[in-house]
Amino acid sequence: MTRLRRNPRGERAAKAVAGGARIRFDLAARAEDRGRPRRDPRAESAELLIGGHARPRLDRSGAAGAAPSSVEETAPTAPKIAVVESPAFLIAVVPDALGERLSQHDRQLFGAARMLAGADGAVVALVAGEVEGLASAGADRIVAIGEPGYDPEGRAAAIAGALSSLGLRYVLFPETSDGGDVARRLAVLSGEPLFSDVEQFSATSVSRAARGRRVEQRAASKRLMTVAADAVAAYAGPEREARPEPVAPAAPIKRAILDARRITADPATTPLTVADFVVSAGNGVTDLALFRRLAEALGATPGASRMLCDAGLMPRESQVGASGSVLTATCYFALGIAGAPQHLQGVAGCEHVVAVNTDLHAAMIERAGLAIVADAQDVMQALIAALKEEGA
Amino acid sequence: MKIVVLLSAGLHPVSGQSILPKVEAQALRLALALGEARGRHAGPTAFPASDALGHGLPHLVHVEIPAEADPVPALVATLEADQPDLILAGRRGQGGDETGLAPYAVASRLGMALVSDAIAVERGEADGTVIVHQALPKGARRRLVVRLPAVVTVHPDAPAPRAFAYGVARRGIVETRLAPPGLPAAERLEERPYRRRPKLMRSAPACGSASERLAAAMGATSSGVANVMVNPTPEEAARAILAHLRAIGVLPPKAA
């Protein structure tokens, strides 16, 4: 920064008063072109005042002065949708979508597909039935393959049809029991190479463990790939179009699976490590009979904190935490649990946490997606009453 | 019912010793509960598949192939002659490429149906069918009625294998056959020693600050702070909890 060099003689000369025999100066006069203008802080703050408040409040964000331009800015903040109008090639994803919802693993698969697609390609979701959240997961197109329900033979035949009719460059499956099953059926049906259980995924190459995890095999991306969980990050960009595409119905095939019936897990006997919904009691729960009734009414697997297991009030198998079971549940419902670090380690894998505790500053309240600061006994009573009322 | 169990030469997950994979010993138990079963193994030596004799297998056919050869054509060649009704296999053969493709390839070449991840197999009510209980994630099950002939792969949640008995192992028979000539070699991929890599942080934001990523790794979510109800009435709390549980899909929607 360069500052203008002062010229004291010139300043003084500018203040000279003309006329008179002696040289006279008006030192109070301000030179017009000199320095910065004097600030008037009172006038400035009066401009920033916002009306409608008992106490004077100032808006220092700068929005008050620029009110007309802010209207122009709000218009383009509507959610932007990325569109690939005429894709150069197609990458297909076959999500499991159990219960018409995408799992975290399915979303990671879309992340992998977007990595392969780049800017020119489009990601096609091959789904059976209506699946929610495909646009935000990163799908440009949606192609229906059959009806929802267990039909791996029909699904493999439909994908084999789409493979040739849509000219799919790659097809990605999750390495789960259902996704891996369909992928392998498709591999033998179509004769395409399959690279299963990908653990390292990049846009050009993939690698997997083999021979009892002694070696890892690496290859360029194959046409069919099954991707392990947590190998790729999920897609985090703007929402995609998710445009439904028509596809010819697959030819009927002869099925050897004559009947399939799903038997839901019995929550009372499911091990905690695989349970989907766990309701857990801590030191804040005094009426354990009520707690067991609630677990039964909600259809949840009962768990407990170390305090209750040490006291012998709940079986040791039901202990949640570092020295008990580490959960993989979708939802964890903590009643009267403050949340010791060791307990929170056991809950780290849970997608949603609901907590009821009397202490607002408990760690479990901080971790929870829905936190209720209240006594657990009263809430349990009210929950059982509400469930009974709905059932009646 | 003719039952065949496919056996592979696995490696112990910790020591790396050659062993019979546990899931194949479990498959053998399911097979023996249905009737008399025979074993089938393609590889350079009968060991460690011959350990299955100790778990109750009376007869093992060992098809001798070089270590680097593809076992599927050799297995298919010997199975075509036998025409089994039911073939049981592990979820994934071990010790080789471990792609899990072999049972599918065998089923396709022999024109048999395939069902994956069984934890129980029983005879069906109609003739020529079996009932297969399939393991699903989160402790759920699926009951399937399957037309024979079929290949069934077994899930690790199946009942534990029968105990190994030395006397039974001595009485079992191993029949070694030479593979038919002209088998194609398996495709070789670029290999290097396995290296463990850091795990992806599941809930970490792709481009967050260091403190955001640390918070994500510890399981705290930024959305978690928003929804706190302080001293609501129990009824209000119950309604909020039920609505939240329905919104995330763990509780079935309200009936009517």
XYZ file of C-alpha atoms in Angstrom:
648
model
C 0.000 0.000 0.000
C 1.292 3.371 -0.819
C 0.221 6.380 1.151
C 0.258 9.850 -0.302
C 3.203 11.738 1.020
C 2.089 14.752 3.040
C 3.199 18.153 1.946
C 2.900 20.322 5.095
C 3.983 23.531 3.318
C 1.418 23.066 0.585
C -1.319 22.324 3.161
C -0.430 25.425 5.038
C -0.381 27.499 1.861
C -3.859 26.182 0.968
C -5.198 27.563 4.234
C -3.850 31.021 3.598
C -6.471 33.768 3.716
C -6.168 36.163 0.821
C -5.915 39.890 1.380
C -4.309 41.813 4.149
C -0.786 42.990 4.557
C 0.346 40.069 6.747
C 0.044 36.418 5.784
C -2.903 34.937 7.634
C -4.120 31.319 7.845
C -7.547 29.809 8.580
C -6.371 26.626 10.327
C -9.930 25.349 10.987
C -10.692 25.130 7.254
C -10.489 21.582 5.743
C -8.782 21.100 2.465
C -11.256 19.505 0.002
C -8.906 16.936 -1.523
C -7.141 15.838 1.637
C -7.294 12.311 3.222
C -10.424 10.287 3.876
C -13.709 11.897 4.743
C -14.621 11.964 8.364
C -16.884 9.085 9.494
C -20.180 9.706 11.190
C -20.676 6.527 13.266
C -24.050 7.618 14.616
C -25.535 8.111 11.180
C -24.072 4.813 9.983
C -25.588 2.806 12.821
C -28.920 4.563 12.364
C -28.975 3.180 8.800
C -28.385 -0.368 10.098
C -31.266 -0.229 12.587
C -33.941 -2.881 12.119
C -37.404 -1.845 13.178
C -39.923 -3.916 15.089
C -37.771 -4.721 18.118
C -38.028 -3.363 21.646
C -34.233 -3.060 21.847
C -32.356 -1.360 19.041
C -30.930 -4.085 16.797
C -28.449 -3.620 13.993
C -28.093 -5.734 10.874
C -24.386 -5.728 10.057
C -24.586 -8.424 7.367
C -24.839 -5.787 4.650
C -28.213 -7.126 3.535
C -30.095 -3.967 4.579
C -28.349 -1.787 1.995
C -28.494 -4.379 -0.781
C -32.146 -5.422 -0.488
C -33.115 -5.218 -4.180
C -30.152 -7.361 -5.406
C -30.838 -10.164 -2.858
C -34.091 -10.992 -4.687
C -32.118 -11.770 -7.831
C -29.801 -14.071 -5.894
C -32.547 -16.222 -4.315
C -33.975 -17.270 -7.695
C -31.168 -19.682 -8.784
C -30.844 -21.352 -5.317
C -33.674 -23.781 -6.205
C -32.238 -27.375 -6.243
C -30.156 -27.836 -9.349
C -30.676 -31.079 -11.256
C -27.813 -32.423 -13.313
C -29.031 -33.750 -16.674
C -27.192 -35.958 -19.169
C -29.311 -35.531 -22.311
C -27.598 -37.892 -24.747
C -25.147 -40.116 -22.872
C -22.129 -41.517 -24.694
C -22.447 -44.816 -22.755
C -24.459 -46.313 -19.913
C -23.323 -47.710 -16.543
C -25.935 -49.856 -14.802
C -26.412 -50.307 -11.069
C -28.573 -53.083 -9.624
C -29.290 -52.023 -6.010
C -30.719 -54.509 -3.508
C -33.238 -51.878 -2.330
C -34.710 -54.062 0.420
C -38.089 -52.636 1.411
C -37.987 -50.179 -1.533
C -35.249 -48.130 0.170
C -31.627 -47.755 -0.815
C -29.145 -49.007 1.768
C -25.822 -47.295 2.424
C -24.172 -50.045 0.344
C -26.515 -49.292 -2.579
C -25.645 -45.594 -2.395
C -21.924 -46.421 -2.473
C -22.606 -48.447 -5.610
C -24.096 -45.369 -7.278
C -20.994 -43.441 -6.190
C -18.837 -46.050 -7.966
C -21.020 -45.881 -11.079
C -20.779 -42.090 -11.202
C -16.990 -42.406 -10.957
C -17.035 -44.684 -14.028
C -19.564 -42.544 -15.911
C -17.707 -39.222 -15.636
C -19.334 -36.302 -17.437
C -20.344 -38.111 -20.654
C -21.887 -41.316 -19.372
C -25.187 -41.867 -17.624
C -25.982 -44.095 -14.647
C -28.959 -46.407 -15.092
C -30.669 -47.869 -12.043
C -32.098 -51.319 -12.808
C -34.806 -51.713 -10.160
C -37.860 -53.846 -9.557
C -40.785 -51.710 -8.406
C -40.732 -48.187 -7.028
C -37.568 -47.248 -5.126
C -37.271 -43.921 -3.352
C -34.229 -41.654 -3.315
C -32.715 -42.711 -6.678
C -32.299 -39.105 -7.884
C -30.276 -38.006 -4.875
C -28.283 -41.258 -4.950
C -27.036 -40.357 -8.458
C -29.223 -42.175 -11.031
C -29.745 -40.502 -14.430
C -32.148 -43.117 -15.803
C -34.412 -45.752 -14.265
C -35.209 -49.027 -16.015
C -37.746 -51.430 -14.514
C -36.748 -55.111 -14.387
C -39.662 -57.255 -13.326
C -41.784 -57.099 -10.225
C -40.607 -56.691 -6.616
C -40.145 -59.935 -4.722
C -37.648 -62.798 -4.737
C -37.061 -63.897 -8.305
C -33.295 -64.175 -8.994
C -33.805 -66.296 -12.125
C -36.211 -63.788 -13.689
C -34.063 -60.868 -12.619
C -30.893 -62.335 -14.161
C -32.753 -63.015 -17.420
C -34.148 -59.445 -17.484
C -30.711 -57.911 -16.865
C -29.203 -60.156 -19.547
C -31.820 -58.736 -21.940
C -31.035 -55.158 -20.896
C -27.307 -55.851 -21.229
C -27.659 -56.274 -24.984
C -30.681 -54.048 -25.709
C -29.353 -50.999 -23.830
C -25.680 -51.727 -24.599
C -24.576 -51.334 -20.978
C -20.841 -50.776 -20.601
C -20.603 -51.939 -16.958
C -23.099 -53.455 -14.531
C -22.446 -53.043 -10.792
C -23.962 -55.207 -8.045
C -23.585 -55.058 -4.272
C -21.651 -58.031 -2.840
C -24.579 -59.104 -0.657
C -26.418 -62.410 -0.581
C -29.095 -61.289 -3.069
C -26.992 -58.951 -5.226
C -24.080 -61.388 -5.446
C -26.481 -64.226 -6.339
C -28.025 -62.345 -9.279
C -24.575 -61.180 -10.478
C -23.239 -64.752 -10.629
C -26.372 -66.039 -12.344
C -25.996 -63.264 -14.919
C -22.286 -64.093 -15.387
C -22.974 -67.731 -16.310
C -26.095 -66.798 -18.312
C -24.431 -64.135 -20.458
C -20.870 -65.480 -20.471
C -19.558 -62.026 -19.516
C -16.529 -61.825 -17.193
C -17.370 -61.145 -13.534
C -15.009 -59.473 -11.079
C -16.514 -60.207 -7.687
C -16.070 -58.664 -4.251
C -14.178 -55.539 -5.369
C -12.362 -54.011 -2.407
C -10.369 -51.307 -4.198
C -12.313 -49.391 -6.791
C -11.050 -46.742 -9.198
C -12.234 -45.443 -12.559
C -9.804 -47.677 -14.464
C -8.917 -50.679 -12.298
C -10.342 -52.867 -9.551
C -8.761 -55.230 -7.060
C -9.926 -57.992 -4.762
C -8.532 -60.399 -2.176
C -8.029 -64.088 -3.076
C -6.473 -67.341 -1.754
C -7.573 -66.790 1.812
C -6.644 -63.080 1.678
C -3.027 -63.993 0.954
C -2.891 -62.209 -2.415
C -4.801 -59.460 -4.134
C -5.806 -59.652 -7.775
C -5.929 -56.556 -9.931
C -7.520 -56.065 -13.330
C -9.006 -53.409 -15.574
C -12.722 -52.838 -14.936
C -14.761 -55.862 -16.073
C -18.241 -55.690 -17.553
C -19.868 -57.243 -14.454
C -18.599 -56.289 -11.014
C -19.810 -56.873 -7.483
C -18.570 -54.241 -5.037
C -17.978 -54.904 -1.335
C -19.414 -52.604 1.311
C -17.408 -49.500 2.202
C -15.109 -49.757 -0.833
C -16.292 -46.498 -2.468
C -17.789 -43.286 -1.092
C -21.419 -42.567 -1.892
C -22.328 -39.933 -4.506
C -22.430 -36.475 -2.934
C -23.008 -34.213 -5.948
C -26.175 -32.436 -7.102
C -29.386 -34.386 -7.582
C -29.655 -36.286 -10.887
C -32.554 -36.623 -13.247
C -33.749 -40.216 -12.559
C -35.809 -40.314 -15.762
C -37.803 -43.538 -16.244
C -36.907 -45.294 -19.500
C -39.211 -47.763 -21.226
C -37.849 -51.267 -21.813
C -39.339 -54.263 -23.563
C -40.673 -56.880 -21.109
C -38.456 -59.937 -20.794
C -39.500 -63.208 -22.376
C -41.009 -65.693 -19.901
C -38.545 -68.262 -18.563
C -38.875 -71.612 -16.839
C -38.287 -71.171 -13.124
C -37.109 -73.895 -10.762
C -37.890 -71.941 -7.574
C -41.574 -72.792 -7.218
C -42.420 -70.828 -4.086
C -40.681 -68.231 -1.911
C -41.935 -67.010 1.424
C -40.135 -64.547 3.665
C -40.060 -65.386 7.352
C -39.344 -62.278 9.406
C -36.805 -62.600 12.194
C -38.158 -63.185 15.693
C -36.817 -60.138 17.549
C -36.801 -61.957 20.880
C -34.283 -64.560 19.656
C -32.295 -62.557 17.063
C -28.690 -62.016 18.202
C -28.013 -58.356 18.969
C -25.220 -58.142 16.406
C -27.584 -58.764 13.476
C -30.788 -57.245 14.904
C -32.397 -54.478 12.851
C -34.106 -52.571 15.664
C -32.739 -52.594 19.210
C -34.407 -51.019 22.227
C -32.013 -50.752 25.115
C -32.384 -50.031 28.830
C -29.912 -48.252 31.063
C -29.642 -47.162 34.650
C -32.583 -44.775 34.188
C -34.984 -47.699 33.714
C -36.261 -49.111 37.000
C -39.264 -51.134 35.800
C -37.756 -53.864 33.620
C -41.031 -55.751 33.208
C -42.452 -52.625 31.578
C -39.308 -52.390 29.416
C -39.752 -55.992 28.173
C -43.415 -55.316 27.391
C -42.353 -52.252 25.376
C -39.699 -54.225 23.456
C -42.324 -56.828 22.573
C -44.876 -54.194 21.556
C -42.358 -52.404 19.308
C -41.062 -55.674 17.846
C -37.521 -54.773 18.857
C -34.635 -56.827 20.236
C -33.990 -55.908 23.889
C -30.517 -54.716 24.838
C -29.022 -53.195 27.961
C -26.149 -51.071 29.208
C -23.240 -52.441 31.234
C -24.781 -51.089 34.467
C -27.848 -53.336 34.215
C -25.867 -56.401 33.084
C -23.367 -56.001 35.927
C -26.244 -55.701 38.381
C -27.664 -58.965 37.032
C -30.922 -57.332 35.956
C -30.439 -58.206 32.264
C -28.584 -61.168 30.705
C -24.950 -60.611 29.732
C -25.731 -61.440 26.066
C -27.853 -58.302 25.872
C -25.006 -55.930 26.769
C -24.356 -53.262 24.145
C -20.937 -51.638 23.898
C -17.241 -52.285 23.548
C -17.260 -55.250 25.957
C -20.670 -56.505 24.777
C -22.173 -56.554 21.295
C -21.300 -54.074 18.589
C -24.536 -53.358 16.742
C -25.312 -53.031 13.051
C -28.933 -52.025 13.634
C -30.892 -49.544 11.545
C -32.340 -47.962 14.669
C -31.178 -47.889 18.293
C -33.675 -46.732 20.908
C -31.887 -45.878 24.183
C -33.983 -45.550 27.331
C -32.306 -44.034 30.365
C -28.782 -44.406 28.944
C -26.361 -41.511 29.393
C -23.922 -42.832 26.787
C -20.510 -43.810 28.122
C -17.822 -43.772 25.376
C -17.617 -47.586 25.530
C -21.372 -47.813 25.046
C -21.317 -45.359 22.128
C -18.667 -47.505 20.410
C -21.206 -50.316 20.276
C -23.767 -47.946 18.747
C -21.406 -46.311 16.217
C -22.668 -48.522 13.365
C -26.344 -47.681 13.915
C -27.989 -45.475 11.325
C -30.572 -43.801 13.591
C -30.556 -43.266 17.346
C -33.506 -42.265 19.515
C -32.709 -41.375 23.128
C -34.831 -40.764 26.212
C -32.908 -39.405 29.185
C -33.430 -36.949 32.035
C -30.067 -35.246 31.461
C -30.043 -32.738 28.615
C -26.240 -32.810 28.451
C -25.833 -36.607 28.227
C -23.645 -37.884 25.360
C -26.470 -40.125 24.127
C -28.770 -37.077 23.715
C -26.061 -35.452 21.601
C -25.706 -38.579 19.438
C -29.452 -39.065 18.922
C -31.475 -38.053 15.876
C -34.513 -37.628 18.136
C -33.750 -36.825 21.763
C -36.350 -36.598 24.511
C -35.392 -35.091 27.851
C -37.879 -36.832 30.146
C -38.192 -39.714 32.571
C -37.973 -43.077 30.790
C -40.686 -44.788 32.910
C -43.382 -42.266 31.917
C -42.401 -42.347 28.257
C -42.443 -46.171 28.208
C -45.934 -46.192 29.737
C -47.161 -43.636 27.202
C -45.573 -45.586 24.296
C -47.268 -48.838 25.322
C -50.581 -47.003 25.723
C -50.193 -45.338 22.291
C -49.341 -48.648 20.582
C -52.278 -50.368 22.294
C -54.618 -47.563 21.227
C -53.477 -47.899 17.594
C -53.820 -51.663 17.667
C -57.332 -51.533 19.157
C -31.935 -89.123 -3.665
C -28.347 -88.900 -4.964
C -26.490 -86.192 -3.080
C -23.025 -84.840 -3.861
C -21.066 -82.360 -1.744
C -18.472 -80.205 -3.510
C -15.341 -79.753 -1.414
C -12.458 -77.332 -1.829
C -8.979 -76.935 -0.370
C -9.307 -73.973 1.947
C -6.769 -72.030 3.969
C -7.081 -71.354 7.666
C -7.995 -67.676 8.082
C -5.288 -67.083 10.707
C -2.512 -69.652 10.244
C -2.816 -70.196 6.498
C -2.708 -73.998 6.945
C -4.619 -76.130 4.420
C -7.984 -77.064 5.943
C -11.428 -78.140 4.879
C -13.490 -74.900 4.891
C -15.957 -74.850 7.778
C -18.905 -73.964 5.569
C -18.292 -77.122 3.488
C -18.267 -79.255 6.626
C -21.594 -77.580 7.452
C -22.873 -78.440 3.956
C -21.837 -82.037 4.602
C -23.939 -82.106 7.769
C -27.006 -80.862 5.850
C -26.378 -83.512 3.158
C -26.012 -86.387 5.639
C -29.295 -85.361 7.306
C -31.057 -85.901 3.942
C -29.511 -89.261 3.018
C -26.326 -90.844 1.793
C -23.887 -88.327 0.340
C -20.686 -88.494 -1.684
C -17.910 -85.935 -1.838
C -16.298 -84.438 -4.924
C -13.024 -82.535 -5.002
C -10.893 -81.344 -7.908
C -7.330 -80.398 -7.071
C -3.726 -81.620 -7.023
C -4.157 -83.672 -3.798
C -7.078 -85.190 -1.877
C -5.969 -83.473 1.342
C -7.463 -81.325 2.915
C -10.823 -82.272 1.338
C -10.264 -85.801 2.706
C -10.827 -84.322 6.208
C -14.515 -84.461 5.296
C -14.298 -88.253 5.828
C -13.831 -87.572 9.534
C -16.945 -85.399 9.570
C -19.042 -88.365 8.360
C -18.531 -88.498 4.581
C -18.275 -92.192 3.534
C -16.869 -91.752 0.009
C -14.819 -89.009 -1.638
C -14.041 -88.828 -5.348
C -10.873 -86.857 -5.950
C -10.317 -85.627 -9.506
C -6.632 -84.947 -9.960
C -5.941 -81.702 -11.814
C -2.930 -79.355 -11.793
C -3.000 -76.603 -9.161
C -3.514 -73.807 -11.658
C -6.285 -75.517 -13.692
C -9.943 -74.488 -13.630
C -11.811 -77.095 -11.501
C -15.221 -76.592 -13.141
C -14.739 -78.653 -16.356
C -13.179 -81.522 -14.358
C -16.071 -81.519 -11.868
C -18.677 -81.325 -14.630
C -17.075 -84.216 -16.509
C -17.368 -86.554 -13.516
C -20.783 -85.285 -12.364
C -22.361 -85.784 -15.788
C -21.934 -89.532 -15.405
C -23.456 -89.623 -11.895
C -26.523 -87.422 -12.533
C -26.987 -86.334 -8.888
C -30.334 -84.925 -7.729
C -28.854 -82.504 -5.255
C -25.420 -80.869 -5.120
C -24.402 -79.019 -1.971
C -21.484 -76.587 -1.957
C -20.006 -73.916 0.256
C -21.029 -70.339 -0.297
C -17.676 -69.714 -1.865
C -14.967 -72.245 -2.599
C -11.756 -71.339 -0.821
C -8.084 -71.413 -1.585
C -8.466 -70.421 -5.248
C -9.832 -67.252 -6.792
C -12.772 -67.344 -4.372
C -15.148 -65.732 -6.831
C -18.034 -67.991 -5.784
C -18.726 -68.743 -9.457
C -17.986 -72.492 -9.455
C -21.409 -73.703 -8.152
C -23.165 -71.428 -10.677
C -21.008 -72.677 -13.531
C -21.597 -76.323 -12.519
C -25.365 -75.743 -12.251
C -25.487 -74.042 -15.621
C -23.461 -76.747 -17.432
C -25.498 -79.590 -15.896
C -28.803 -77.748 -16.454
C -29.632 -77.689 -12.744
C -31.368 -75.010 -10.693
C -29.398 -73.070 -8.082
C -30.349 -71.716 -4.676
C -27.887 -69.728 -2.602
C -27.227 -69.289 1.125
C -29.097 -72.253 2.596
C -29.135 -72.893 6.333
C -31.492 -75.881 6.242
C -32.582 -78.318 3.515
C -35.454 -80.807 3.851
C -37.466 -83.028 1.502
C -40.459 -81.299 -0.083
C -44.071 -82.465 0.144
C -44.250 -83.096 -3.599
C -41.897 -85.649 -5.163
C -38.814 -84.171 -6.807
C -38.767 -81.019 -4.711
C -36.803 -79.811 -1.689
C -37.559 -77.077 0.817
C -34.605 -74.758 1.374
C -34.396 -72.239 4.199
C -32.298 -69.324 3.079
C -30.440 -66.934 5.409
C -31.151 -63.249 4.895
C -29.486 -60.241 6.503
C -30.740 -59.022 9.912
C -31.683 -62.542 11.061
C -34.576 -63.000 8.619
C -35.184 -66.258 6.694
C -36.748 -67.244 3.397
C -38.473 -70.571 2.759
C -38.103 -71.752 -0.830
C -39.608 -74.724 -2.618
C -37.191 -75.830 -5.335
C -37.575 -78.374 -8.108
C -34.824 -80.973 -8.360
C -32.178 -81.399 -9.674
C -30.645 -78.420 -7.907
C -27.367 -76.997 -6.628
C -27.632 -75.472 -3.151
C -24.890 -73.289 -1.660
C -24.651 -73.193 2.119
C -24.422 -70.103 4.343
C -22.054 -69.881 7.358
C -25.124 -69.510 9.653
C -26.042 -73.171 8.962
C -25.779 -75.628 11.904
C -22.243 -76.335 13.115
C -20.417 -79.240 11.422
C -20.325 -82.715 12.917
C -17.349 -83.343 15.170
C -14.264 -84.879 13.520
C -13.805 -88.576 14.395
C -10.510 -90.283 13.587
C -11.942 -93.812 13.287
C -14.631 -92.645 10.860
C -11.955 -90.825 8.852
C -9.920 -94.080 8.593
C -12.939 -96.078 7.366
C -13.837 -93.563 4.633
C -12.804 -94.231 1.032
C -10.941 -91.828 -1.239
C -11.208 -92.692 -4.933
C -8.742 -90.806 -7.121
C -9.562 -90.307 -10.801
C -7.521 -88.670 -13.500
C -9.067 -85.617 -15.093
C -10.111 -85.924 -18.745
C -7.340 -84.568 -20.990
C -7.426 -81.170 -22.704
C -8.883 -79.129 -19.829
C -8.554 -75.361 -20.368
C -6.361 -73.442 -17.934
C -8.010 -70.831 -15.727
C -7.558 -67.175 -16.628
C -4.699 -65.681 -14.615
C -4.990 -62.199 -13.185
C -2.220 -59.891 -12.031
C -1.459 -60.809 -8.410
C 0.555 -59.274 -5.609
C 0.757 -59.831 -1.853
C -2.341 -58.729 0.005
C -2.088 -55.362 1.717
C -4.590 -54.095 4.254
C -5.869 -50.627 3.525
C -7.619 -48.051 5.682
C -11.368 -48.454 5.818
C -13.641 -45.893 4.252
C -15.299 -43.702 6.852
C -18.902 -44.490 6.117
C -20.664 -41.346 7.254
C -17.800 -38.932 6.633
C -18.635 -36.020 4.351
C -16.631 -36.145 1.137
C -15.276 -32.615 1.478
C -15.713 -31.581 5.106
C -13.305 -29.933 7.476
C -11.074 -32.050 9.721
C -13.358 -31.492 12.721
C -16.428 -32.561 10.709
C -14.685 -35.748 9.608
C -13.583 -36.471 13.182
C -17.139 -35.972 14.414
C -18.421 -38.290 11.666
C -15.876 -40.977 12.588
C -17.047 -40.850 16.203
C -20.622 -41.362 15.091
C -21.956 -37.929 16.002
C -24.055 -36.479 13.202
C -24.672 -32.801 12.695
C -28.371 -33.511 12.143
C -28.527 -35.136 15.551
C -28.503 -31.923 17.538
C -31.561 -30.393 15.964
C -34.377 -32.580 17.247
C -34.425 -32.285 21.034
C -37.642 -32.146 23.065
C -37.109 -30.852 26.585
C -39.629 -32.009 29.201
C -42.522 -32.850 26.896
C -45.604 -34.599 28.305
C -45.200 -38.408 28.015
C -47.982 -38.541 25.401
C -46.287 -35.911 23.235
C -42.997 -37.782 23.547
C -44.634 -41.100 22.618
C -46.279 -39.580 19.540
C -42.991 -37.995 18.424
C -41.072 -41.272 18.915
C -43.617 -43.377 17.013
C -43.745 -40.854 14.156
C -39.929 -40.837 13.968
C -39.699 -44.652 14.021
C -42.267 -44.838 11.194
C -40.418 -42.184 9.184
C -37.167 -44.162 9.282
C -39.031 -47.363 8.448
C -38.297 -49.636 11.417
C -41.925 -49.665 12.551
C -44.678 -50.704 10.119
C -47.005 -47.851 9.115
C -50.108 -47.238 11.177
C -52.923 -49.652 10.260
C -55.782 -47.702 8.603
